Short mmCIF file of C-alpha atoms in Angstrom, two decimals:
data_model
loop_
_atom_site.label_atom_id
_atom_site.label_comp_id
_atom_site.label_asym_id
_atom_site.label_seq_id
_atom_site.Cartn_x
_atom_site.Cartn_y
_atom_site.Cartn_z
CA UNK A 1 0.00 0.00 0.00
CA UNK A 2 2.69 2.19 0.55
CA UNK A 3 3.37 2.60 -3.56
CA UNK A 4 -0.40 4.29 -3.68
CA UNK A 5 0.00 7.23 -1.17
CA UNK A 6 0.34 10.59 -3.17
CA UNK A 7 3.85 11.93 -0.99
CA UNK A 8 6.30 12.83 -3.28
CA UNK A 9 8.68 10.28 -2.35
CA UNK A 10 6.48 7.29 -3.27
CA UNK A 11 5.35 8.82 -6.55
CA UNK A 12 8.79 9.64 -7.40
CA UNK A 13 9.44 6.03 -6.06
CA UNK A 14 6.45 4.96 -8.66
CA UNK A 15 7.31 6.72 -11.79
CA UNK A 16 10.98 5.74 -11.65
CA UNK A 17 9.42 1.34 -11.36
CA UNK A 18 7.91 2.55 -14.46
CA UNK A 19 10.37 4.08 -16.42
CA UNK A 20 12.51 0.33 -15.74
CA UNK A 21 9.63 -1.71 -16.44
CA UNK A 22 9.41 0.29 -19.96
CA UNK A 23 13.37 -0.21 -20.84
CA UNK A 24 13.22 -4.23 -19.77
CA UNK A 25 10.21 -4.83 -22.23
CA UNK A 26 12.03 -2.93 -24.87
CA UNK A 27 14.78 -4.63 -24.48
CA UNK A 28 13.04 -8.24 -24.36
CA UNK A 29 11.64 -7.30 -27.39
CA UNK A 30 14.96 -6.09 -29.31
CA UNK A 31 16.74 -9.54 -27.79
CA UNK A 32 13.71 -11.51 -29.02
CA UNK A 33 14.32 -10.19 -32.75
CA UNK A 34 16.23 -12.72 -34.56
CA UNK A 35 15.93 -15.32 -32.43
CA UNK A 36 16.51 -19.23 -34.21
CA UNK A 37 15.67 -22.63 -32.84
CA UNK A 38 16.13 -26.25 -32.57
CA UNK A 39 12.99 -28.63 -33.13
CA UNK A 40 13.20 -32.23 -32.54
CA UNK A 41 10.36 -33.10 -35.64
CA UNK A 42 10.92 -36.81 -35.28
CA UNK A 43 12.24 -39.63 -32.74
CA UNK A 44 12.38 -43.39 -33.09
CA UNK A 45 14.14 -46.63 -30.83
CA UNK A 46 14.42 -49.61 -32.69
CA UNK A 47 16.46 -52.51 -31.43
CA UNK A 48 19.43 -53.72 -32.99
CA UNK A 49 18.51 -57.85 -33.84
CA UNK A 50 21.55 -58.66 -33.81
CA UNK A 51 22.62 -57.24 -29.99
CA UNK A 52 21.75 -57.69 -26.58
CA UNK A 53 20.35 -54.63 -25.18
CA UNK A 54 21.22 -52.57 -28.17
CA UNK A 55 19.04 -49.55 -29.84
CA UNK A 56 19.63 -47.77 -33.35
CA UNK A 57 17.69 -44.30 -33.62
CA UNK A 58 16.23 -42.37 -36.30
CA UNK A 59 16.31 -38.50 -35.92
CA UNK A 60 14.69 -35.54 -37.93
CA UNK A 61 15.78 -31.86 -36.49
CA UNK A 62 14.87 -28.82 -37.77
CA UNK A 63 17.27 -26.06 -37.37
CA UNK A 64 16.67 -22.15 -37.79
CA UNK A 65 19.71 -19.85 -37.25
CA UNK A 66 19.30 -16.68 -35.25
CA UNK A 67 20.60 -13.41 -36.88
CA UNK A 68 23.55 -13.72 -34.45
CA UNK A 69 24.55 -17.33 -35.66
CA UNK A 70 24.37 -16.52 -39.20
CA UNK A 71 26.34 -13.51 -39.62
CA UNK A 72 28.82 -15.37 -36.93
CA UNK A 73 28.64 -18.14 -39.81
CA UNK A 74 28.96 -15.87 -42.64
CA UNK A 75 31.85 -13.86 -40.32
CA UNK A 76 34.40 -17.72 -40.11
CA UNK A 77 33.03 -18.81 -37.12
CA UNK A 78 32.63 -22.34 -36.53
CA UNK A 79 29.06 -23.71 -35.12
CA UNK A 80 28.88 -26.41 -33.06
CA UNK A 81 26.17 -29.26 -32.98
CA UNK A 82 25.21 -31.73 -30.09
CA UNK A 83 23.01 -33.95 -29.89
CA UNK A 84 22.92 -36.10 -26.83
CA UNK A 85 21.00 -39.10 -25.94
CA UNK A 86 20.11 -40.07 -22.36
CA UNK A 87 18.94 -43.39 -20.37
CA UNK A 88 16.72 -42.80 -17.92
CA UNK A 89 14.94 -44.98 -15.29
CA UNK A 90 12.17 -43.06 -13.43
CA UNK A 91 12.64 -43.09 -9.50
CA UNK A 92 9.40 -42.58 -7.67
CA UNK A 93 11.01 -42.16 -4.43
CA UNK A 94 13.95 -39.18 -5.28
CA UNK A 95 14.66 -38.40 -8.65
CA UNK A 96 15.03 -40.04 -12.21
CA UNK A 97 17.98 -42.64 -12.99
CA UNK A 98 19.90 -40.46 -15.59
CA UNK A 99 23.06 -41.76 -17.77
CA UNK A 100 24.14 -39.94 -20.86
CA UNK A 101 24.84 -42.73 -23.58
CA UNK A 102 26.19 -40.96 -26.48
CA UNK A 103 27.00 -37.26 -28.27
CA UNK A 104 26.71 -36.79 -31.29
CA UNK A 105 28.59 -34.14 -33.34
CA UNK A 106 28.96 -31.84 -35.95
CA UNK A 107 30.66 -29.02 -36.97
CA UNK A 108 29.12 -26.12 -39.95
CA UNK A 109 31.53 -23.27 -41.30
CA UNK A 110 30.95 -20.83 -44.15
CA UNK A 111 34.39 -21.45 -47.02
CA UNK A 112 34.13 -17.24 -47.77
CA UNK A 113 36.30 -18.38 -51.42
CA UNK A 114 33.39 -20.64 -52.74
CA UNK A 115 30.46 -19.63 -50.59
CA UNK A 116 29.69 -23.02 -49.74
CA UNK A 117 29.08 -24.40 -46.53
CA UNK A 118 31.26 -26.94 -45.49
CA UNK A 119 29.66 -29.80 -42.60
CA UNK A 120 31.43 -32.56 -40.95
CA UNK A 121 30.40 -35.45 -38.70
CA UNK A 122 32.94 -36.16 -35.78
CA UNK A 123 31.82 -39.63 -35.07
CA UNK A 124 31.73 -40.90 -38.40
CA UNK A 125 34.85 -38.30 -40.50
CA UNK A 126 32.26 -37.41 -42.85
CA UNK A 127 32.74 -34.59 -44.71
CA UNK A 128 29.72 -32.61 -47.17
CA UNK A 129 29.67 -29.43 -48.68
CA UNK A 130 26.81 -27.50 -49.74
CA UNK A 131 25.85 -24.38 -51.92
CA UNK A 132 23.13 -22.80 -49.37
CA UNK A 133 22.53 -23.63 -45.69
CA UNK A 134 19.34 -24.93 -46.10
CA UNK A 135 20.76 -27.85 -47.45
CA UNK A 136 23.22 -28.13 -45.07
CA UNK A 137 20.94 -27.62 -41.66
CA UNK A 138 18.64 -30.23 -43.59
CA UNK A 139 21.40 -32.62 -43.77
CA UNK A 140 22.60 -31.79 -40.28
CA UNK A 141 19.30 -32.82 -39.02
CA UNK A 142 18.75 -35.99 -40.53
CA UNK A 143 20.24 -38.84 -38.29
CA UNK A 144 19.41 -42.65 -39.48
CA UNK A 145 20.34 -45.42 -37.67
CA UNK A 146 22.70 -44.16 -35.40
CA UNK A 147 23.55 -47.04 -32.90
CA UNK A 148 23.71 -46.53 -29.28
CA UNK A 149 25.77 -48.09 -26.50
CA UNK A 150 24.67 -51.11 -24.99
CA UNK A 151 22.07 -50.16 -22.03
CA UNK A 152 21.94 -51.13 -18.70
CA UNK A 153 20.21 -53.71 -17.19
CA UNK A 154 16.75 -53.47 -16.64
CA UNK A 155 15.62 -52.98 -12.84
CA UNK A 156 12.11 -54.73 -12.38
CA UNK A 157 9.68 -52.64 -12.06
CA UNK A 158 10.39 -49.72 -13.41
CA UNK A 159 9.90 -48.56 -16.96
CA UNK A 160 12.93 -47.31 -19.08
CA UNK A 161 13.30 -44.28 -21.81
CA UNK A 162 15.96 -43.19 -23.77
CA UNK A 163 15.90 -39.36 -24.47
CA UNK A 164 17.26 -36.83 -26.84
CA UNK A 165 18.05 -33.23 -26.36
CA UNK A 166 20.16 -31.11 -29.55
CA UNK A 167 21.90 -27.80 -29.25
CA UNK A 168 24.07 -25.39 -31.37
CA UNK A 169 25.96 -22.95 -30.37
CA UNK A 170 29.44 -20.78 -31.81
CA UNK A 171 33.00 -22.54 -31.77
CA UNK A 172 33.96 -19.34 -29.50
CA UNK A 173 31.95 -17.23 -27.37
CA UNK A 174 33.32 -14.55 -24.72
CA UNK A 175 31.86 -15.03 -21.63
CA UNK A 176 29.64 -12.19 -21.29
CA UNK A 177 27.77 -13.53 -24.32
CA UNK A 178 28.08 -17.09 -23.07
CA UNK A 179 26.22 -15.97 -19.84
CA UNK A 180 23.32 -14.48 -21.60
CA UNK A 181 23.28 -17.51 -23.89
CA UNK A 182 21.38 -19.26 -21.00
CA UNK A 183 18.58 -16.24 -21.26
CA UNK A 184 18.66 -15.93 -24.59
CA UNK A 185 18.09 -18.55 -27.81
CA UNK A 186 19.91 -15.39 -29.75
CA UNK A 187 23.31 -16.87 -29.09
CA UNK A 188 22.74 -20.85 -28.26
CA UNK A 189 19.74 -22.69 -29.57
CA UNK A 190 18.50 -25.88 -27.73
CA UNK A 191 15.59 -28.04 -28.42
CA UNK A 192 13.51 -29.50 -26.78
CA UNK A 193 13.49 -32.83 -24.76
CA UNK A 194 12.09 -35.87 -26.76
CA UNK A 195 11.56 -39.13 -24.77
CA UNK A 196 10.56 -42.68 -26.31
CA UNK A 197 9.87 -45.64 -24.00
CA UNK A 198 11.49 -48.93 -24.22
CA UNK A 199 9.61 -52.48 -22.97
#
């Protein structure tokens, strides 16, 4: 109650709230501008017949640059691609049963001499290149039967998932910008969390 009294102090108190409130909504806005993202469009477990225990997945991600990742691109810097795949074993009691089982990467960079975009696959040494980066975020995001580790043993009882989470972010990123990448999908995009359950 003390904001609504009509003393100078509080008013003054008031109208300066204000003023703030104004310059963080502008600047949400301005930070929003431009903004990319990560969507995980498809997700599928299939066992490997010829392994104990073993799962090969089938991926679709779309990707959409922010402003800041593709003049970063278009400016020699390297981008950076995750995309990491979790066991999990739900804990009623505490908290979920969470091992990470693989990463997979990749690495983009704009080649300034031909203008194409030049992708690589760490796992695998594959190498692509690629007149526009459509066709290179489209073949970043398309994962087929990538084979995971063997999983643990099953505990009875409880049901089992394996999860997938992508991200992209710069090569290098000073560490003012690297803080605000965890506000911000300006800077680092991250998708979403995809689950899919296993018998």
């Amino acid at each position: 109650m003390k904001y609504f009294t009509k003393n100078s102090a509080s008013y003054h108190y008031g109208w300066i709230s204000s003023a703030f409130l104004l310059l963080f909504l502008l600047s949400f806005n301005f930070v929003s501008s431009g903004q990319g993202s990560i969507h995980i469009d498809l997700f599928k477990v299939q066992p490997v017949v010829t392994k104990v225990n073993t799962y090969k997945v089938q991926v679709n991600l779309s990707y959409q640059l922010s402003d800041y990742l593709s003049k970063s691109l278009l400016n020699g810097i390297i981008l950076k691609s995750q995309l990491q795949f979790y066991y999990e074993q739900p804990n009623n009691w505490f908290w979920n049963k969470q091992k990470r089982l693989a990463t997979l990467k990749f690495q983009l960079k704009y080649h300034a001499l031909s203008r194409h975009y030049l992708l690589s696959r760490n796992d695998t040494n594959e190498h692509w290149n690629f007149g526009n980066i459509s066709a290179a975020l489209r073949k970043m995001g398309e994962i087929r039967n990538y084979e995971l580790p063997p999983l643990p043993a099953k505990e009875e009882g409880n049901n089992r998932y394996i999860s997938a989470v992508s991200q992209l972010e710069p090569s290098s990123l000073s560490l003012p910008l690297r803080l605000q990448s965890f506000l911000s999908d300006k800077y680092r995009l991250v998708s979403q969390e995809v689950r899919w359950p296993l018998p």
